[in-house]
CSV table of C-alpha atoms in Angstrom, one decimal:
chain,number,residue,atom,x,y,z
A,64,MET,CA,-100.8,87.5,93.0
A,65,LYS,CA,-101.1,87.8,97.0
A,66,PHE,CA,-103.4,85.5,99.2
A,67,GLU,CA,-103.6,86.1,103.0
A,68,LYS,CA,-101.5,83.9,105.1
A,69,LYS,CA,-103.3,82.0,107.0
A,70,SER,CA,-105.8,81.3,103.9
A,71,LEU,CA,-102.3,79.9,102.0
A,72,LEU,CA,-101.5,77.7,104.9
A,73,PHE,CA,-105.3,76.3,104.7
A,74,LEU,CA,-105.3,75.5,101.1
A,75,GLU,CA,-102.8,73.5,102.0
A,76,GLU,CA,-103.3,71.7,104.7
A,77,TYR,CA,-106.4,70.7,102.9
A,78,LEU,CA,-104.6,69.9,100.2
A,79,ASN,CA,-102.2,67.6,101.4
A,80,THR,CA,-104.9,65.9,103.4
A,81,ALA,CA,-105.6,62.5,102.2
A,82,SER,CA,-109.7,63.1,101.0
A,83,PRO,CA,-110.8,59.4,98.5
A,84,THR,CA,-113.8,59.3,97.2
A,85,GLY,CA,-116.0,58.0,99.8
A,86,TYR,CA,-113.6,58.3,102.5
A,87,GLU,CA,-113.2,62.5,102.5
A,88,HIS,CA,-114.2,62.7,105.8
A,89,GLN,CA,-110.8,64.4,106.6
A,90,GLY,CA,-110.4,66.5,104.7
A,91,GLN,CA,-114.2,67.8,105.4
A,92,LYS,CA,-113.0,68.2,109.3
A,93,VAL,CA,-110.2,70.4,107.7
A,94,TRP,CA,-112.3,72.3,105.2
A,95,MET,CA,-115.5,73.4,107.7
A,96,ASP,CA,-112.9,73.9,110.9
A,97,TYR,CA,-111.3,76.9,108.1
A,98,ILE,CA,-115.3,78.1,107.2
A,99,LYS,CA,-117.2,78.7,110.8
A,100,PRO,CA,-116.1,82.0,111.5
A,101,TYR,CA,-117.8,83.1,108.4
A,102,VAL,CA,-121.0,81.4,108.4
A,103,ASP,CA,-124.4,81.2,110.6
A,104,LYS,CA,-124.5,77.5,110.4
A,105,ILE,CA,-122.6,74.5,109.1
A,106,GLU,CA,-124.6,70.8,108.4
A,107,SER,CA,-123.7,67.8,106.7
A,108,ASP,CA,-125.3,64.6,105.1
A,109,HIS,CA,-125.3,61.2,105.9
A,110,TYR,CA,-122.9,60.7,102.9
A,111,GLY,CA,-120.5,63.3,104.6
A,112,THR,CA,-121.2,66.2,102.2
A,113,CYS,CA,-120.9,69.5,104.3
A,114,TYR,CA,-122.1,72.9,104.0
A,115,GLY,CA,-121.8,76.2,105.5
A,116,ILE,CA,-125.1,78.4,105.6
A,117,ILE,CA,-125.4,82.1,105.6
A,118,ASN,CA,-129.1,83.4,106.8
A,119,PRO,CA,-130.1,80.0,107.2
A,120,GLU,CA,-133.4,81.8,107.8
A,121,ALA,CA,-134.0,82.9,104.2
A,122,ASP,CA,-136.6,81.1,102.0
A,123,PHE,CA,-134.6,82.1,98.9
A,124,ARG,CA,-131.6,79.8,98.7
A,125,VAL,CA,-128.4,80.7,96.4
A,126,VAL,CA,-125.9,77.2,96.2
A,127,ILE,CA,-122.1,77.7,95.3
A,128,GLU,CA,-120.5,75.0,95.5
A,129,ALA,CA,-117.2,72.1,94.7
A,130,HIS,CA,-116.5,68.5,95.3
A,131,ALA,CA,-114.0,67.6,98.1
A,132,ASP,CA,-113.1,63.9,96.3
A,133,GLU,CA,-110.1,63.1,94.8
A,134,ILE,CA,-109.0,60.0,92.6
A,135,SER,CA,-107.3,56.7,94.4
A,136,TRP,CA,-107.5,52.9,93.9
A,137,TYR,CA,-109.0,50.5,95.3
A,138,VAL,CA,-106.8,47.6,97.1
A,139,ASN,CA,-108.7,44.6,94.7
A,140,TYR,CA,-106.9,41.7,94.9
A,141,ILE,CA,-103.1,40.5,96.6
A,142,THR,CA,-100.9,37.6,95.2
A,143,ASP,CA,-100.1,34.8,97.5
A,144,GLU,CA,-96.6,36.6,96.9
A,145,GLY,CA,-97.8,39.5,98.5
A,146,LEU,CA,-98.1,41.8,95.7
A,147,ILE,CA,-101.2,44.0,95.4
A,148,TYR,CA,-103.5,44.5,92.3
A,149,VAL,CA,-105.7,47.3,92.0
A,150,ILE,CA,-109.3,48.8,90.7
A,151,ARG,CA,-109.7,52.8,90.2
A,152,ASN,CA,-111.8,54.7,92.4
A,153,GLY,CA,-112.2,57.8,90.4
A,154,GLY,CA,-110.9,58.4,86.9
A,155,SER,CA,-107.8,57.3,88.2
A,156,ASP,CA,-105.1,57.3,85.3
A,157,GLN,CA,-102.8,54.2,85.0
A,158,MET,CA,-99.8,55.8,82.5
A,159,ILE,CA,-98.7,57.7,85.9
A,160,ALA,CA,-98.7,55.2,88.8
A,161,PRO,CA,-95.7,53.2,87.3
A,162,SER,CA,-92.3,54.1,90.0
A,163,LYS,CA,-95.2,56.1,92.3
A,164,VAL,CA,-95.3,56.4,96.1
A,165,VAL,CA,-98.1,55.3,97.9
A,166,HIS,CA,-100.1,55.5,101.1
A,167,ILE,CA,-102.5,52.7,101.6
A,168,HIS,CA,-105.1,53.4,104.7
A,169,GLY,CA,-105.1,50.0,106.0
A,170,GLU,CA,-106.9,49.5,109.2
A,171,LYS,CA,-103.9,50.1,111.0
A,172,GLY,CA,-103.1,53.2,109.4
A,173,ILE,CA,-100.9,54.0,107.1
A,174,VAL,CA,-98.3,51.7,104.9
A,175,LYS,CA,-96.0,52.9,102.2
A,176,GLY,CA,-96.1,51.0,98.7
A,177,VAL,CA,-94.3,51.6,95.4
A,178,PHE,CA,-95.9,51.1,91.8
A,179,GLY,CA,-93.4,48.2,90.3
A,180,TRP,CA,-92.5,48.1,87.3
A,181,PRO,CA,-90.0,45.7,85.1
A,182,ALA,CA,-86.8,47.7,84.9
A,183,ILE,CA,-86.1,49.1,81.2
A,184,HIS,CA,-83.2,46.8,80.4
A,185,THR,CA,-86.0,43.5,81.2
A,186,ARG,CA,-88.8,44.8,79.0
A,187,GLY,CA,-86.7,45.2,75.8
A,188,VAL,CA,-87.0,49.3,74.2
A,189,ASN,CA,-88.9,48.3,71.1
A,190,SER,CA,-92.6,48.2,69.5
A,191,ASP,CA,-93.9,45.7,72.0
A,192,GLU,CA,-92.4,47.4,74.6
A,193,PRO,CA,-95.5,47.0,77.8
A,194,ILE,CA,-98.2,50.0,78.6
A,195,PRO,CA,-99.3,50.2,81.7
A,196,LYS,CA,-102.6,49.2,81.9
A,197,LEU,CA,-105.4,48.2,85.3
A,198,GLU,CA,-104.5,44.1,84.6
A,199,ASN,CA,-100.4,44.8,84.7
A,200,ILE,CA,-99.3,47.5,87.4
A,201,PHE,CA,-99.3,46.1,90.7
A,202,ILE,CA,-98.3,47.6,94.6
A,203,ASP,CA,-95.1,46.3,96.3
A,204,CYS,CA,-95.5,46.9,99.7
A,205,GLY,CA,-92.3,44.8,101.0
A,206,ALA,CA,-94.6,42.2,102.1
A,207,THR,CA,-93.7,38.2,100.8
A,208,THR,CA,-96.7,36.9,101.5
A,209,LYS,CA,-100.6,38.0,101.1
A,210,LYS,CA,-100.7,36.8,104.9
A,211,GLU,CA,-98.0,39.4,105.9
A,212,VAL,CA,-100.1,41.9,104.0
A,213,GLU,CA,-102.8,41.8,105.8
A,214,ASP,CA,-101.1,41.4,109.2
A,215,LEU,CA,-100.3,45.3,108.3
A,216,GLY,CA,-103.7,46.1,108.1
A,217,VAL,CA,-104.3,46.4,104.1
A,218,PHE,CA,-107.4,44.5,102.6
A,219,VAL,CA,-109.2,43.9,99.8
A,220,GLY,CA,-111.1,47.2,99.7
A,221,SER,CA,-108.3,49.6,101.5
A,222,MET,CA,-108.2,53.0,99.9
A,223,ILE,CA,-105.1,53.9,98.4
A,224,THR,CA,-104.0,57.2,97.6
A,225,TYR,CA,-100.7,59.2,96.4
A,226,PRO,CA,-98.6,61.1,98.6
A,227,ASP,CA,-97.7,64.4,96.6
A,228,GLU,CA,-97.5,67.5,98.5
A,229,PHE,CA,-98.4,71.4,97.7
A,230,PHE,CA,-96.1,73.9,96.5
A,231,GLU,CA,-96.0,76.7,94.3
A,232,LEU,CA,-93.6,77.0,90.7
A,233,ASN,CA,-92.4,79.9,89.7
A,234,ASP,CA,-94.6,82.2,92.1
A,235,ARG,CA,-97.5,81.6,89.7
A,236,TYR,CA,-98.9,78.2,89.9
A,237,PHE,CA,-100.2,76.3,92.8
A,238,VAL,CA,-99.0,72.8,92.2
A,239,CYS,CA,-100.8,69.7,93.8
A,240,ARG,CA,-102.6,66.6,93.5
A,241,ALA,CA,-106.4,66.9,94.1
A,242,LEU,CA,-106.5,70.7,93.0
A,243,ASP,CA,-108.9,69.1,91.1
A,244,ASN,CA,-111.3,70.1,92.8
A,245,ARG,CA,-109.5,70.8,96.6
A,246,ILE,CA,-108.9,74.1,94.7
A,247,GLY,CA,-112.6,74.7,94.3
A,248,GLY,CA,-113.9,74.1,98.0
A,249,PHE,CA,-110.9,76.9,99.2
A,250,MET,CA,-112.5,79.3,96.2
A,251,ILE,CA,-116.1,79.1,97.8
A,252,ALA,CA,-114.7,78.7,101.5
A,253,GLU,CA,-112.9,82.0,100.3
A,254,VAL,CA,-115.9,83.7,98.9
A,255,ALA,CA,-117.3,83.2,102.2
A,256,ARG,CA,-115.1,85.2,103.9
A,257,LEU,CA,-114.5,87.9,102.1
A,258,LEU,CA,-118.3,88.5,102.8
A,259,LYS,CA,-117.9,88.2,106.3
A,260,GLN,CA,-114.7,90.0,106.3
A,261,ASN,CA,-116.5,92.4,104.4
A,262,LYS,CA,-119.5,92.8,106.1
A,263,LYS,CA,-121.7,92.2,103.4
A,264,LYS,CA,-125.8,91.5,103.7
A,265,LEU,CA,-126.8,88.8,101.4
A,266,PRO,CA,-130.9,89.3,100.5
A,267,PHE,CA,-131.0,85.3,100.3
A,268,GLY,CA,-129.4,82.2,102.3
A,269,LEU,CA,-126.2,81.3,100.7
A,270,TYR,CA,-125.1,77.7,100.8
A,271,ILE,CA,-121.6,77.1,100.5
A,272,THR,CA,-121.4,73.4,99.7
A,273,ASN,CA,-118.3,70.8,98.9
A,274,SER,CA,-119.7,67.7,98.1
A,275,VAL,CA,-118.6,64.3,97.8
A,276,GLN,CA,-118.3,61.5,95.5
A,277,GLU,CA,-118.2,63.6,92.3
A,278,GLU,CA,-115.1,61.6,90.9
A,279,VAL,CA,-118.2,58.3,90.5
A,280,GLY,CA,-121.2,60.0,88.9
A,281,LEU,CA,-121.6,63.5,90.7
A,282,TYR,CA,-123.7,61.8,93.7
A,283,GLY,CA,-123.1,63.4,96.4
A,284,ALA,CA,-124.0,66.7,94.6
A,285,ASP,CA,-127.3,64.5,93.3
A,286,MET,CA,-128.0,63.8,97.3
A,287,ILE,CA,-127.6,67.6,98.5
A,288,ALA,CA,-129.1,69.0,95.5
A,289,ASP,CA,-132.8,66.9,97.1
A,290,THR,CA,-131.6,68.1,100.5
A,291,ILE,CA,-130.9,71.8,100.2
A,292,LYS,CA,-133.6,72.6,97.5
A,293,PRO,CA,-132.1,75.9,95.8
A,294,ASN,CA,-133.3,78.3,93.7
A,295,ILE,CA,-129.8,79.2,92.0
A,296,ALA,CA,-126.9,77.2,91.8
A,297,ILE,CA,-123.1,78.2,90.9
A,298,VAL,CA,-120.9,75.4,90.8
A,299,THR,CA,-117.1,75.5,89.8
A,300,ASP,CA,-114.5,73.2,89.0
A,301,VAL,CA,-111.3,72.6,87.0
A,302,THR,CA,-111.1,72.5,83.4
A,303,HIS,CA,-108.6,71.7,80.9
A,304,ASP,CA,-105.8,74.5,80.1
A,305,THR,CA,-105.5,73.1,76.6
A,306,THR,CA,-102.4,75.0,75.3
A,307,THR,CA,-99.8,72.2,76.3
A,308,PRO,CA,-98.7,69.7,74.3
A,309,MET,CA,-100.7,66.7,72.9
A,310,ILE,CA,-104.5,68.0,73.9
A,311,GLU,CA,-106.5,69.0,70.6
A,312,LYS,CA,-108.2,72.3,70.7
A,313,LYS,CA,-110.5,71.5,68.1
A,314,LYS,CA,-111.6,68.8,70.3
A,315,GLU,CA,-110.9,70.6,73.2
A,316,GLY,CA,-111.7,74.0,73.0
A,317,ASP,CA,-109.6,76.5,73.8
A,318,GLN,CA,-108.6,77.5,77.2
A,319,LYS,CA,-105.4,78.4,79.0
A,320,CYS,CA,-103.9,79.3,83.2
A,321,GLY,CA,-103.5,82.5,83.3
A,322,ASN,CA,-106.4,83.8,81.1
A,323,GLY,CA,-109.1,84.0,83.7
A,324,PRO,CA,-112.0,81.8,84.8
A,325,VAL,CA,-113.7,79.8,82.5
A,326,ILE,CA,-118.0,80.1,82.2
A,327,PHE,CA,-119.5,77.4,79.9
A,328,PHE,CA,-122.1,77.5,77.7
A,329,ALA,CA,-124.1,74.1,78.0
A,330,PRO,CA,-127.7,72.9,77.8
A,331,SER,CA,-127.7,72.7,82.2
A,332,VAL,CA,-126.3,76.1,81.9
A,333,HIS,CA,-129.0,78.5,82.7
A,334,HIS,CA,-128.7,82.0,80.2
A,335,THR,CA,-130.0,84.2,82.7
A,336,LEU,CA,-127.7,83.2,85.0
A,337,ARG,CA,-124.8,82.3,83.2
A,338,GLU,CA,-125.3,86.4,81.2
A,339,LEU,CA,-125.3,87.5,84.7
A,340,ILE,CA,-121.9,86.1,85.2
A,341,VAL,CA,-120.5,87.2,81.7
A,342,ASP,CA,-122.2,90.9,82.4
A,343,THR,CA,-120.7,90.9,86.1
A,344,ALA,CA,-117.0,90.0,84.6
A,345,LYS,CA,-117.3,92.8,82.2
A,346,LYS,CA,-118.4,95.3,84.6
A,347,LYS,CA,-115.7,94.4,87.4
A,348,LYS,CA,-112.8,94.1,84.5
A,349,ILE,CA,-112.4,90.4,85.7
A,350,PRO,CA,-110.5,88.5,82.8
A,351,TYR,CA,-112.7,85.4,81.7
A,352,GLN,CA,-112.5,82.7,79.1
A,353,ARG,CA,-115.2,80.9,77.4
A,354,ALA,CA,-116.0,77.3,76.7
A,355,ALA,CA,-118.7,74.9,75.7
A,356,ALA,CA,-119.7,71.4,76.3
A,357,SER,CA,-121.8,69.4,74.2
A,358,ARG,CA,-124.7,66.9,76.2
A,359,ALA,CA,-122.8,67.3,79.9
A,360,THR,CA,-120.4,69.7,81.7
A,361,GLY,CA,-119.2,66.4,83.5
A,362,THR,CA,-119.4,68.3,86.6
A,363,ASP,CA,-122.1,69.0,89.6
A,364,THR,CA,-123.6,71.3,88.1
A,365,ASP,CA,-125.2,68.9,85.8
A,366,ALA,CA,-127.2,67.1,88.7
A,367,PHE,CA,-127.5,70.5,90.9
A,368,ALA,CA,-129.6,71.6,87.0
A,369,HIS,CA,-131.0,68.4,87.2
A,370,SER,CA,-132.3,68.4,90.1
A,371,ASN,CA,-136.0,69.7,92.1
A,372,GLY,CA,-137.7,69.8,88.7
A,373,GLY,CA,-135.0,72.1,87.8
A,374,VAL,CA,-132.6,74.3,89.0
A,375,PRO,CA,-131.1,77.2,87.4
A,376,SER,CA,-127.6,76.3,87.3
A,377,ALA,CA,-124.2,78.1,85.5
A,378,LEU,CA,-120.7,76.7,85.9
A,379,ILE,CA,-117.2,78.7,86.7
A,380,SER,CA,-114.2,76.3,85.8
A,381,LEU,CA,-110.4,76.6,86.6
A,382,PRO,CA,-108.2,76.2,84.0
A,383,LEU,CA,-105.6,73.4,85.2
A,384,ARG,CA,-102.5,71.5,83.2
A,385,TYR,CA,-102.2,67.7,83.6
A,386,MET,CA,-105.7,66.9,85.1
A,387,HIS,CA,-106.1,63.8,87.7
A,388,THR,CA,-102.3,64.1,87.8
A,389,THR,CA,-100.1,64.5,90.8
A,390,VAL,CA,-99.1,67.1,89.3
A,391,GLU,CA,-102.1,69.0,88.2
A,392,MET,CA,-101.2,72.8,87.7
A,393,VAL,CA,-103.4,76.0,88.7
A,394,SER,CA,-102.7,79.6,88.6
A,395,LYS,CA,-102.6,81.8,91.1
A,396,GLU,CA,-104.3,84.6,89.2
A,397,ASP,CA,-107.2,82.5,87.7
A,398,VAL,CA,-107.8,81.2,91.4
A,399,ALA,CA,-108.2,84.7,92.9
A,400,ASN,CA,-110.1,85.5,89.6
A,401,VAL,CA,-112.8,83.2,90.2
A,402,ILE,CA,-113.4,84.1,93.6
A,403,HIS,CA,-114.0,87.6,92.9
A,404,LEU,CA,-115.8,86.4,89.8
A,405,ILE,CA,-118.4,84.3,92.5
A,406,TYR,CA,-118.3,87.2,95.3
A,407,GLU,CA,-119.5,90.2,92.4
A,408,THR,CA,-121.9,87.8,90.8
A,409,LEU,CA,-123.4,87.3,94.5
A,410,LEU,CA,-123.7,90.6,95.5
A,411,LYS,CA,-126.4,90.8,92.3
A,412,ILE,CA,-128.3,88.1,92.5
A,413,LYS,CA,-132.1,89.4,94.2
A,414,PRO,CA,-134.8,87.2,95.4
A,415,ASP,CA,-137.2,88.8,92.7
A,416,MET,CA,-134.7,87.6,89.7
A,417,ILE,CA,-137.1,86.1,86.6
A,418,LEU,CA,-135.2,82.8,85.6
A,419,LYS,CA,-138.4,81.3,83.4
A,420,TYR,CA,-137.5,82.1,80.2
A,421,HIS,CA,-140.9,82.4,79.2
A,422,GLN,CA,-143.7,85.0,80.8
A,423,HIS,CA,-147.0,84.3,80.9
A,424,LYS,CA,-149.8,86.6,81.7
């Protein structure tokens, strides 16, 4: 699967730029710089959600959306001995923390640290063996006192991210932390690029939206939906590849990397929009998978759907392995197909579409 060199360079820089929830600014700058040539106008709100607009004067507004933030940790407590205890910022996984290198974003710049863990010899390999929990994982930044930590510019409230960077695996997968969901930001940016490159004229305003603070409650999407007031929203996020070990398909469904975009069925997903997406996939011979969500999708789809008295919304997900770890994996082919599916769906949307389920004379 070939991507343009410029696109891949953007993806690598974008993924490698730390953008923890609430501190997405650096990543958003990289994203805005990339999409600028492909849109008529760029806007951002007070909390950092950014969006590029094509046809800003149009009355009918369509959003394609991803979220920009990655999970991280906050410094929560510094011991007298200079060790750091943390709390989550989003769904950070304590199980993967021991022995990970971290970047602490201090007031004087980045401070390196490590999540320490007692040696196997000292903890006893038996049923009583300790497991990583929020209350027993800690960061050692080489300091021996609390004052030393603070002299480094690290205080309670400092943000902590993993430095793990982008690479490709077996020419089949992209691997990185924060593919959830900066890969979504990449895909919607590529849709904007293709529309420009192919000189497509849309009969509506398109808002390519990269929202903040999804990982802590869909807050960025909640805010921006009220600002844009879209008529339609198509959201892209990641979902689980359920074919790897220790995942129960009866509970998590049956989705696999390489088998195509995942089209969701859920109360917040609008039938007319979803059927348009499915029909587009069939006609354009784009492989796709199906998944269901019982109450909420857990994505920004819910925020858009429930905003402004109800906005017809749909969710196209990208299968991903090892979510909320530093080795998240997605299929390059699936990435290309999500881009293709969103692009082709947009070409079928008309401002006079009938979006109400019931028509009254």
